[in-house]
């Protein structure tokens, strides 16, 4: 049994996968947001693009989005708040934090996302990102430390130039 990355404590196939595979539409703004997070974890970039409002799809750089998805170790999702976005609503807002590591740095993507329902389908409209402090997940290499590339040189005379 594969746990769903969205943090719902449900099996992936019974949670976000059904939305990502197109078997069902996300019933709420929060469900869409959770499935979009799971799509980043599972590298399902087409789903991320296809769940944006049509005018926003052209603004997405497919390669950069795929690189971020594939080069990150996704750690978890936390829903902070939600406003509207229910089954009978036509718009909603979800504030969340997605924690990930990339290039040895742990980061939290803190965003308040706006969602809209068009033709009975929830879509991502835009997000307001809240800046966060990046925390190293490993110690910083000092100037006089051996270079982590394995050259045998000091970091300052090798990759630290």
Tab-separated table of C-alpha atoms in Angstrom:
chain	number	residue	atom	x	y	z
A	1	UNK	CA	0.000	0.000	0.000
A	2	UNK	CA	1.490	3.320	-1.071
A	3	UNK	CA	0.637	6.235	1.226
A	4	UNK	CA	-0.609	9.387	-0.528
A	5	UNK	CA	2.037	12.142	-0.491
A	6	UNK	CA	-0.597	14.793	0.326
A	7	UNK	CA	-0.651	13.786	3.991
A	8	UNK	CA	-4.243	12.556	4.063
A	9	UNK	CA	-3.258	9.210	5.661
A	10	UNK	CA	-5.042	7.447	2.813
A	11	UNK	CA	-3.750	5.126	0.143
A	12	UNK	CA	-2.494	7.010	-2.954
A	13	UNK	CA	-4.817	5.096	-5.312
A	14	UNK	CA	-7.851	6.048	-3.185
A	15	UNK	CA	-6.767	9.669	-2.784
A	16	UNK	CA	-4.893	11.952	-5.201
A	17	UNK	CA	-4.037	9.388	-7.870
A	18	UNK	CA	-7.665	9.205	-9.029
A	19	UNK	CA	-7.577	12.949	-9.799
A	20	UNK	CA	-4.112	12.876	-11.387
A	21	UNK	CA	-5.097	9.946	-13.649
A	22	UNK	CA	-8.372	11.659	-14.641
A	23	UNK	CA	-10.700	9.037	-13.139
A	24	UNK	CA	-12.405	11.797	-11.118
A	25	UNK	CA	-12.309	15.564	-10.749
A	26	UNK	CA	-11.153	17.052	-7.451
A	27	UNK	CA	-14.382	17.910	-5.560
A	28	UNK	CA	-12.945	20.861	-3.593
A	29	UNK	CA	-10.225	23.481	-3.881
A	30	UNK	CA	-8.295	21.766	-1.089
A	31	UNK	CA	-8.509	18.384	-2.844
A	32	UNK	CA	-7.146	19.986	-6.025
A	33	UNK	CA	-4.324	21.671	-4.088
A	34	UNK	CA	-3.412	18.385	-2.362
A	35	UNK	CA	-3.443	16.535	-5.687
A	36	UNK	CA	-1.227	19.191	-7.266
A	37	UNK	CA	1.293	18.695	-4.436
A	38	UNK	CA	1.128	14.927	-5.021
A	39	UNK	CA	1.669	15.571	-8.731
A	40	UNK	CA	4.925	17.390	-7.900
A	41	UNK	CA	6.013	14.437	-5.761
A	42	UNK	CA	5.091	11.954	-8.523
A	43	UNK	CA	6.513	14.191	-11.319
A	44	UNK	CA	3.133	14.458	-13.094
A	45	UNK	CA	3.828	17.826	-14.723
A	46	UNK	CA	1.016	17.587	-17.290
A	47	UNK	CA	-1.508	17.416	-14.433
A	48	UNK	CA	-0.008	20.513	-12.824
A	49	UNK	CA	-0.299	22.426	-16.084
A	50	UNK	CA	-3.761	21.091	-16.971
A	51	UNK	CA	-5.203	22.096	-13.583
A	52	UNK	CA	-4.348	25.771	-14.094
A	53	UNK	CA	-6.851	28.241	-15.502
A	54	UNK	CA	-6.392	28.361	-19.271
A	55	UNK	CA	-4.838	31.829	-19.317
A	56	UNK	CA	-2.154	30.709	-16.822
A	57	UNK	CA	-1.040	27.597	-18.689
A	58	UNK	CA	1.125	29.526	-21.147
A	59	UNK	CA	3.071	31.088	-18.254
A	60	UNK	CA	4.402	27.744	-17.013
A	61	UNK	CA	7.902	26.697	-18.014
A	62	UNK	CA	7.527	22.922	-18.433
A	63	UNK	CA	11.240	22.131	-18.119
A	64	UNK	CA	11.776	24.281	-15.015
A	65	UNK	CA	8.695	22.801	-13.376
A	66	UNK	CA	9.835	19.255	-14.163
A	67	UNK	CA	13.359	20.023	-12.882
A	68	UNK	CA	11.990	21.404	-9.606
A	69	UNK	CA	9.773	18.349	-9.228
A	70	UNK	CA	12.476	15.789	-10.010
A	71	UNK	CA	15.412	17.467	-8.251
A	72	UNK	CA	13.549	17.996	-4.986
A	73	UNK	CA	13.012	15.548	-2.167
A	74	UNK	CA	9.441	16.248	-1.102
A	75	UNK	CA	9.045	16.000	2.665
A	76	UNK	CA	5.480	16.991	3.454
A	77	UNK	CA	2.445	19.178	3.034
A	78	UNK	CA	0.709	21.205	5.727
A	79	UNK	CA	-2.633	22.944	5.203
A	80	UNK	CA	-2.642	26.172	7.212
A	81	UNK	CA	-6.063	27.539	6.327
A	82	UNK	CA	-8.799	27.411	3.735
A	83	UNK	CA	-11.620	29.731	2.835
A	84	UNK	CA	-14.571	28.609	0.756
A	85	UNK	CA	-13.626	26.141	-1.981
A	86	UNK	CA	-16.263	23.583	-1.034
A	87	UNK	CA	-18.332	21.398	-3.331
A	88	UNK	CA	-21.002	24.077	-3.858
A	89	UNK	CA	-18.583	27.053	-4.073
A	90	UNK	CA	-17.153	28.582	-7.260
A	91	UNK	CA	-13.980	29.997	-5.737
A	92	UNK	CA	-11.743	29.272	-2.805
A	93	UNK	CA	-8.406	29.957	-1.146
A	94	UNK	CA	-5.996	27.468	0.420
A	95	UNK	CA	-2.922	28.499	2.405
A	96	UNK	CA	-0.317	25.755	2.638
A	97	UNK	CA	3.317	24.896	3.227
A	98	UNK	CA	5.140	22.337	1.080
A	99	UNK	CA	8.454	21.288	2.617
A	100	UNK	CA	11.228	19.958	0.381
A	101	UNK	CA	15.000	19.618	0.091
A	102	UNK	CA	17.034	20.550	-2.952
A	103	UNK	CA	20.787	20.863	-3.378
A	104	UNK	CA	21.336	20.166	0.321
A	105	UNK	CA	18.985	22.939	1.442
A	106	UNK	CA	15.644	22.459	3.163
A	107	UNK	CA	12.987	24.968	2.107
A	108	UNK	CA	9.334	25.604	2.791
A	109	UNK	CA	7.194	26.787	-0.096
A	110	UNK	CA	4.555	28.840	1.755
A	111	UNK	CA	1.751	29.915	-0.541
A	112	UNK	CA	-1.808	31.159	-0.460
A	113	UNK	CA	-3.388	29.741	-3.590
A	114	UNK	CA	-6.554	30.972	-5.263
A	115	UNK	CA	-8.807	28.455	-6.984
A	116	UNK	CA	-11.825	28.776	-9.245
A	117	UNK	CA	-14.418	26.310	-10.446
A	118	UNK	CA	-15.077	26.395	-14.209
A	119	UNK	CA	-17.558	23.953	-15.780
A	120	UNK	CA	-17.634	21.863	-12.555
A	121	UNK	CA	-13.831	21.587	-12.476
A	122	UNK	CA	-11.588	23.214	-9.860
A	123	UNK	CA	-8.582	25.037	-11.335
A	124	UNK	CA	-5.595	26.843	-9.863
A	125	UNK	CA	-5.725	30.588	-10.614
A	126	UNK	CA	-2.693	32.107	-8.876
A	127	UNK	CA	-0.688	32.034	-5.699
A	128	UNK	CA	0.863	34.521	-3.348
A	129	UNK	CA	4.151	33.175	-2.025
A	130	UNK	CA	5.250	34.106	1.492
A	131	UNK	CA	9.044	34.286	1.795
A	132	UNK	CA	10.697	31.857	4.203
A	133	UNK	CA	14.191	31.350	5.547
A	134	UNK	CA	16.103	28.469	3.962
A	135	UNK	CA	17.731	26.106	6.456
A	136	UNK	CA	20.707	23.939	5.498
A	137	UNK	CA	20.053	20.228	5.861
A	138	UNK	CA	23.797	19.506	5.952
A	139	UNK	CA	26.807	21.425	7.330
A	140	UNK	CA	28.312	24.173	5.195
A	141	UNK	CA	31.664	23.368	3.585
A	142	UNK	CA	34.360	25.660	5.026
A	143	UNK	CA	36.917	27.394	2.796
A	144	UNK	CA	39.783	25.276	4.158
A	145	UNK	CA	37.854	21.987	4.260
A	146	UNK	CA	38.597	19.272	1.708
A	147	UNK	CA	36.493	19.822	-1.391
A	148	UNK	CA	33.393	17.571	-1.378
A	149	UNK	CA	33.999	16.745	-5.064
A	150	UNK	CA	36.819	14.416	-3.981
A	151	UNK	CA	39.679	16.219	-5.773
A	152	UNK	CA	41.834	16.286	-2.642
A	153	UNK	CA	42.209	20.076	-2.886
A	154	UNK	CA	40.912	22.573	-0.368
A	155	UNK	CA	37.425	23.797	-1.154
A	156	UNK	CA	38.660	27.389	-1.708
A	157	UNK	CA	41.085	26.195	-4.436
A	158	UNK	CA	38.604	23.920	-6.171
A	159	UNK	CA	34.807	24.197	-6.352
A	160	UNK	CA	34.661	27.143	-3.941
A	161	UNK	CA	36.269	29.503	-6.447
